[in-house]
Coordinates of C-alpha atoms and ligand atoms in Angstrom, one line a residue:
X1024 CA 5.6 1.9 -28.3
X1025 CA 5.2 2.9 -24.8
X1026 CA 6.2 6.1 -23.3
X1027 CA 7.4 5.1 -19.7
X1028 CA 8.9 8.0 -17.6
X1029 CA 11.7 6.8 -16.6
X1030 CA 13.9 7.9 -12.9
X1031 CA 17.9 8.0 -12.1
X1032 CA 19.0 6.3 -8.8
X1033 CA 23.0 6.6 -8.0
X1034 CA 23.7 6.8 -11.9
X1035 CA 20.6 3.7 -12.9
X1036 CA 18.7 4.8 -15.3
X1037 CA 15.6 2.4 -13.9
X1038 CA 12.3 1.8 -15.5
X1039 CA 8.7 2.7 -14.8
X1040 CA 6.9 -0.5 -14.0
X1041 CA 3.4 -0.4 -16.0
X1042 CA 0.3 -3.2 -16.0
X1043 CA 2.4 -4.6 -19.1
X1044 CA 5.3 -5.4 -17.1
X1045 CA 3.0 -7.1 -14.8
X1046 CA 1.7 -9.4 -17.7
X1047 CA 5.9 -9.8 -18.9
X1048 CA 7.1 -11.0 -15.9
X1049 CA 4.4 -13.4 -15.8
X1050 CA 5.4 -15.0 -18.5
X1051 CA 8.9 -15.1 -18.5
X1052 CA 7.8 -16.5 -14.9
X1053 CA 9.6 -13.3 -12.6
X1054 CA 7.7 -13.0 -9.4
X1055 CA 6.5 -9.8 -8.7
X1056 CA 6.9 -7.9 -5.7
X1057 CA 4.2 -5.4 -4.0
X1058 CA 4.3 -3.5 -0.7
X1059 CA 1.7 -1.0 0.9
X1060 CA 2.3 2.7 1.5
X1061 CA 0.2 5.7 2.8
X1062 CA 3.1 8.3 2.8
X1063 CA 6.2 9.9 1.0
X1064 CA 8.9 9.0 3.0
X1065 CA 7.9 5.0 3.0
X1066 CA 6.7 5.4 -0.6
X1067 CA 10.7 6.8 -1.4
X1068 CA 12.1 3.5 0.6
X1069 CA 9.7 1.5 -1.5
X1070 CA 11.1 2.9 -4.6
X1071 CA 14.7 2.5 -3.8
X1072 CA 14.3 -0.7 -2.7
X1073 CA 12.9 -1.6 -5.9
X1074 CA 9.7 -2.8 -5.3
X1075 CA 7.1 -3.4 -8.4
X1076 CA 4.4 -2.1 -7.1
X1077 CA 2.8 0.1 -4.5
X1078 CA -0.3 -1.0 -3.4
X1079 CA -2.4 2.8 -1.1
X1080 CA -4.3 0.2 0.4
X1081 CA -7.1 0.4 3.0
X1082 CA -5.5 -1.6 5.2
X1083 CA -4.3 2.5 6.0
X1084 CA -7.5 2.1 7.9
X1085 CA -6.0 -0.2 10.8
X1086 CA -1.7 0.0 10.5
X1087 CA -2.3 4.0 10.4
X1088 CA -5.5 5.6 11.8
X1089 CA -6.0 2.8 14.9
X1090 CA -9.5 1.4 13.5
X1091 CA -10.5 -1.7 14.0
X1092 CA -11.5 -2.9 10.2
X1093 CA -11.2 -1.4 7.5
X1094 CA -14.6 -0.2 6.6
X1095 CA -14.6 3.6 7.9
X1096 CA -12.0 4.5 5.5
X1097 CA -13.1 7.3 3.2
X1098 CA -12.7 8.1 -0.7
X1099 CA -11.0 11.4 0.9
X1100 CA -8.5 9.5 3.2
X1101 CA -7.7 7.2 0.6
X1102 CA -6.9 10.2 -1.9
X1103 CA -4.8 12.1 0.3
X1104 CA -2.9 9.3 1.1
X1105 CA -2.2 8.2 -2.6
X1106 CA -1.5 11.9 -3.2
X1107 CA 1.1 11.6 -0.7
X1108 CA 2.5 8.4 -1.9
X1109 CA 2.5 9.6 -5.9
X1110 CA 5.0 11.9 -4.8
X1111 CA 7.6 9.7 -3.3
X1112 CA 7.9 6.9 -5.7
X1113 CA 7.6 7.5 -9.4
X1114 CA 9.1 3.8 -11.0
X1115 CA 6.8 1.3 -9.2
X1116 CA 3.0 0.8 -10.7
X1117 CA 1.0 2.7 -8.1
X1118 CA -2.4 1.1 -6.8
X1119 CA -5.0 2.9 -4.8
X1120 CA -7.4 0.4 -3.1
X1121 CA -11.3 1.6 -3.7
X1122 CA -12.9 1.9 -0.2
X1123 CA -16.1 0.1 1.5
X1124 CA -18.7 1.5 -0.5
X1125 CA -17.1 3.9 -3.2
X1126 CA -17.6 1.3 -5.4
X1127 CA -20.2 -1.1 -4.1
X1128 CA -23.8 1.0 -4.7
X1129 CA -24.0 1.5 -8.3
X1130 CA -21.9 1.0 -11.4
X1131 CA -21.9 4.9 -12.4
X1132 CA -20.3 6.2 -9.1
X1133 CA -17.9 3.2 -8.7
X1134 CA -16.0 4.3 -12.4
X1135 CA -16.7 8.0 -11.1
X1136 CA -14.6 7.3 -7.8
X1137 CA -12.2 4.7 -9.7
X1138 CA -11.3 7.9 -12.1
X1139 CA -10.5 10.5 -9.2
X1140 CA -7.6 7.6 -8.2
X1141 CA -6.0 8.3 -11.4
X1142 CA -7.2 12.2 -12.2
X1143 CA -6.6 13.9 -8.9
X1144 CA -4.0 11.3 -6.9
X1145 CA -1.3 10.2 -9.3
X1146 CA -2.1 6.8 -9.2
X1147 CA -1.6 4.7 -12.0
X1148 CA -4.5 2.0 -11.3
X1149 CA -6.8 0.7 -8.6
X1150 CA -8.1 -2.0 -6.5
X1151 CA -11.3 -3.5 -5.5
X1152 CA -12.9 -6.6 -3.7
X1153 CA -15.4 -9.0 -4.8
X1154 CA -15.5 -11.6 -7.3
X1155 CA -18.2 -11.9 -10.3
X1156 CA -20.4 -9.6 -8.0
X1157 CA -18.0 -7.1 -9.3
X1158 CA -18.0 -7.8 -13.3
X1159 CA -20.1 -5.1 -14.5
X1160 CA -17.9 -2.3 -12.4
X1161 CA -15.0 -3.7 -13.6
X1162 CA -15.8 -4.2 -17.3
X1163 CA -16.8 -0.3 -17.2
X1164 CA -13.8 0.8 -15.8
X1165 CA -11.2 -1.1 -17.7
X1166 CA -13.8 1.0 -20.8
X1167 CA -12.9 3.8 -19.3
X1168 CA -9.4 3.7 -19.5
X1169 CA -8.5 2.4 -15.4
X1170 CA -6.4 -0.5 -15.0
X1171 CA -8.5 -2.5 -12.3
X1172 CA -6.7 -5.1 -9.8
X1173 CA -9.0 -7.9 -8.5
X1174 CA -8.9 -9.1 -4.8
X1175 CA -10.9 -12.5 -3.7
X1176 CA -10.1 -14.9 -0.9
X1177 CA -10.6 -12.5 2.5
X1178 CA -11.8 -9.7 1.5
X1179 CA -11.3 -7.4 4.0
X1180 CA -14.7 -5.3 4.0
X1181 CA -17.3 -8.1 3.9
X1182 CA -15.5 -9.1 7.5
X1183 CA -19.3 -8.7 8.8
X1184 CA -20.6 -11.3 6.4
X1185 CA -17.6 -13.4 6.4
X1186 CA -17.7 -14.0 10.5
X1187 CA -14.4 -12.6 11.0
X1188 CA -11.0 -12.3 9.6
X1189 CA -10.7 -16.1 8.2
X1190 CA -8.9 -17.9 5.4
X1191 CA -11.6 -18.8 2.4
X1192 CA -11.6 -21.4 -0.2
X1193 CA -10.7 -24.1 2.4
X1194 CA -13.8 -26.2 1.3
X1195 CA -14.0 -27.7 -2.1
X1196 CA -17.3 -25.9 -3.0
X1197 CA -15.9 -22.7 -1.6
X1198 CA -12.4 -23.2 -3.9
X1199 CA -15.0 -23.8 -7.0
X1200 CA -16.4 -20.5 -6.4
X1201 CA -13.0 -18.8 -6.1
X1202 CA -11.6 -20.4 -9.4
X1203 CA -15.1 -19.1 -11.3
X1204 CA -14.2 -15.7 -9.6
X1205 CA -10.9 -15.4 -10.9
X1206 CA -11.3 -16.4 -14.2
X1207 CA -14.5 -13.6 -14.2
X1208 CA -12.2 -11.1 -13.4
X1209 CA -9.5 -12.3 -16.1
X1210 CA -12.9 -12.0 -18.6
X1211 CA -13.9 -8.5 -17.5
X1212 CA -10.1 -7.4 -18.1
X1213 CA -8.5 -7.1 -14.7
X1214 CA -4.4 -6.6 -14.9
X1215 CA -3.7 -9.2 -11.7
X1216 CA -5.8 -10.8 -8.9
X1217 CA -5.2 -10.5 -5.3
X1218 CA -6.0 -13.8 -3.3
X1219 CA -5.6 -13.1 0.2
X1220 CA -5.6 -15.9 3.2
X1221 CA -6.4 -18.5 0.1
X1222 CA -5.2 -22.2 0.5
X1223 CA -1.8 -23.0 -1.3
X1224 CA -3.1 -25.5 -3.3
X1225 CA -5.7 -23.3 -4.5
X1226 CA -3.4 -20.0 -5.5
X1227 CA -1.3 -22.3 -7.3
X1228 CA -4.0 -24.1 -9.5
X1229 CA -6.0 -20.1 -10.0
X1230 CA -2.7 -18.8 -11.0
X1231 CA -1.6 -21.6 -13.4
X1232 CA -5.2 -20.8 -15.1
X1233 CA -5.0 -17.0 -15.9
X1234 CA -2.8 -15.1 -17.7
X1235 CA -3.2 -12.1 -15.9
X1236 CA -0.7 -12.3 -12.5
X1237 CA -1.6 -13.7 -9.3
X1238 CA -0.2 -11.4 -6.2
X1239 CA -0.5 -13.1 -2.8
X1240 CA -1.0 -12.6 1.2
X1241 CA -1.4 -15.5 3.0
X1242 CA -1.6 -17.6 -0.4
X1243 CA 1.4 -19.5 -0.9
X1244 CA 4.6 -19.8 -2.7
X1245 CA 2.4 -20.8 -6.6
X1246 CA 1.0 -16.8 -6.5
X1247 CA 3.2 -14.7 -9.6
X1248 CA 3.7 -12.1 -7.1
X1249 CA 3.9 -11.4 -3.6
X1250 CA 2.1 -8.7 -1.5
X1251 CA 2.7 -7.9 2.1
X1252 CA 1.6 -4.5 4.5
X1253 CA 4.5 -2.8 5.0
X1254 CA 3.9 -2.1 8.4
X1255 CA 3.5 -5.8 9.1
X1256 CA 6.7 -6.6 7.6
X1257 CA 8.8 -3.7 9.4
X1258 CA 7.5 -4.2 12.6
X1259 CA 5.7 -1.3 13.0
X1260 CA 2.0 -2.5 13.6
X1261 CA 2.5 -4.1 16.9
X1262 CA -1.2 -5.1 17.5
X1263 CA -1.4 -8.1 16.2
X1264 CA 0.4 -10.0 13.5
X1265 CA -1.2 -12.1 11.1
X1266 CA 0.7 -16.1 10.7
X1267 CA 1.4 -15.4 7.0
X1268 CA 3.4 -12.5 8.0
X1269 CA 6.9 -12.7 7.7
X1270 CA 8.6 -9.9 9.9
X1271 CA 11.9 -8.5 8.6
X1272 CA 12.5 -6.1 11.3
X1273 CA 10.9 -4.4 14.0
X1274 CA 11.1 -0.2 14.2
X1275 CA 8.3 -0.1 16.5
X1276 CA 10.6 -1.3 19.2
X1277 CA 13.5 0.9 17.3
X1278 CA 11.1 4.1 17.4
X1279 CA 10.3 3.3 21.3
X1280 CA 13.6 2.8 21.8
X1281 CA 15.3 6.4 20.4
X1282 CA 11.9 7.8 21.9
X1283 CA 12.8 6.8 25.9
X1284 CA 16.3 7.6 25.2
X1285 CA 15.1 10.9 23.9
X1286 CA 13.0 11.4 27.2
X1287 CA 15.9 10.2 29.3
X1288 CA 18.4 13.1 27.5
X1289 CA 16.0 15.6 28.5
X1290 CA 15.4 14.7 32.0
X1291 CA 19.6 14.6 32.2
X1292 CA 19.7 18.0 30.6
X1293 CA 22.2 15.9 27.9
X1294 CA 19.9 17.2 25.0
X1295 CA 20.3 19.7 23.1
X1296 CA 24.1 19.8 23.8
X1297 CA 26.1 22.4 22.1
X1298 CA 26.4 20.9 18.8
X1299 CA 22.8 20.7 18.2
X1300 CA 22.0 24.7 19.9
X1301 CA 22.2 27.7 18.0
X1302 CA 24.6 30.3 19.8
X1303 CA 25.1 33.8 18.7
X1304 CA 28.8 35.6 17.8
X1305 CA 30.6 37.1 20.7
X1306 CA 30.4 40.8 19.7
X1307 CA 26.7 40.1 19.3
X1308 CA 26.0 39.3 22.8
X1309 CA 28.3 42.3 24.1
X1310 CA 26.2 44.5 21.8
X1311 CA 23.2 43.0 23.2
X1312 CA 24.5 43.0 26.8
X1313 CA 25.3 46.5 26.8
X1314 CA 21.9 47.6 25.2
X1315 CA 20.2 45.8 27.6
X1316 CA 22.8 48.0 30.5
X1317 CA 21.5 51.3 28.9
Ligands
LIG1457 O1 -5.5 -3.0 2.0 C1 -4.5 -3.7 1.8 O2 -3.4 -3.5 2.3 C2 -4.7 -4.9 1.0 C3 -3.6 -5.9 0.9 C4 -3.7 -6.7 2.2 C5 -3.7 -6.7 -0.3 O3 -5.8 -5.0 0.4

């Protein structure tokens, strides 16, 4: 028996997405859909679009606060963040991402910071990179009580070890290592695997081996689920977009447009035109006037 909260949109009475309906929809072979979010307002439009999942990911570090990797992100950013989003959507399973080095030094700290996620930000589950390095981390956590994602392929944080930004698992030996990974995870009792900028080939055969879901970026069509950055996919990150991005509109060019427009009203004195001033009643500017005649 579960006891899923459930929300009403326009009359719907729509269901809370949980890490079971991760591991239905698997198997009745539903892809499932996952978008990132740092704030309310894009955590609502998540919600009512009816995305599965909301992933708080790191990737906050680059779309939102202008650095270059992800790596300075902080347990406390990432928590305010979540906070924010908990707030705006309530049916899609909510996923805070575990920052470089919250979970990285020692087992202890890593369930420690995993539990503030779901204790203090309303999240329902979290994230972290790394493949068998990770097991013991994992294992404790899922003990403790916190659904853990999985993410291999480019992990994001080692970009110092891994050269660069690149896609993994092109090489035989490298795919070996992946397919060991994931299966690790499965063991240690991860709900779903991220495989990010993994050969298609590859996410198919990892996904057709694990019964826990498979959500990709830069993986293929074979994944169970499909992840993008929402910034990416609106348009809104205009630095650079990655090839396995597919953009579906672009509000940075919408936000710079109603900006210049804005500028140009002012300059023209056409904004604020009456209907958007505050003016007070005639008999309260007489009053006023003849006070001020005293
Ligand atoms: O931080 C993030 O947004 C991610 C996704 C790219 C999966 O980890």
């Amino acid at each position: 028996m579960t006891t899923t909260p459930l929300k009403k949109y326009g009359g719907e009475i729509r269901k809370k997405i949980t890490t079971r309906s991760f591991r239905l929809k698997k198997k009745r072979g539903e892809a499932i859909t996952m978008l990132t979010a740092y704030d309310y307002p894009t955590a609502m439009a998540i919600d009512k679009a009816e995305i599965d999942s909301i992933l708080v990911g790191d990737s906050l570090g680059m779309v939102v606060l202008g650095y270059e990797n992800t790596l300075p992100v902080t347990m406390e950013d990432m928590l305010h963040h979540c906070k924010a989003v908990s707030r705006g959507a309530k049916n899609p399973l909510l996923i805070g991402d575990m920052p470089f080095m919250s979970y990285q030094s020692d087992v202890w700290t890593a369930v420690e910071n995993a539990g503030r996620f779901l204790q203090e930000a309303g999240m329902d589950a979290v994230k972290l990179e790394g493949g068998r390095e990770r097991a013991e981390a994992i294992q404790k956590m899922v003990l403790a009580g916190i659904p853990v994602m999985g993410h291999i392929g480019l992990t994001p944080q080692s970009v110092n070890t891994m050269g660069g930004f690149r896609a993994q698992g092109k090489k035989a030996d490298q795919a070996k290592i992946l397919v060991e990974d994931a299966l690790i995870l499965e063991e240690e009792g991860v709900f779903g695997i991220v495989l990010e900028a993994v050969p298609a080939q590859l996410s198919e055969l990892i996904s057709s081996k694990l019964r826990v879901p498979t959500i990709g970026i830069g993986a293929g069509v074979g994944c169970d689920g499909q992840v993008l950055v929402t910034h990416d996919l609106v348009g809104q990150f205009d630095k650079f977009t990655p090839k396995f991005v597919k953009q579906y509109a672009n509000i940075h060019n919408v936000m710079q447009e109603a900006m210049i427009a804005f500028r140009q009203d002012v300059n023209q004195k056409d904004f604020p035109s009456d209907a958007h001033s505050i003016f007070m009643k005639d008999e309260e500017w007489e009053l006023l006037m003849a006070e001020l005649d005293k």
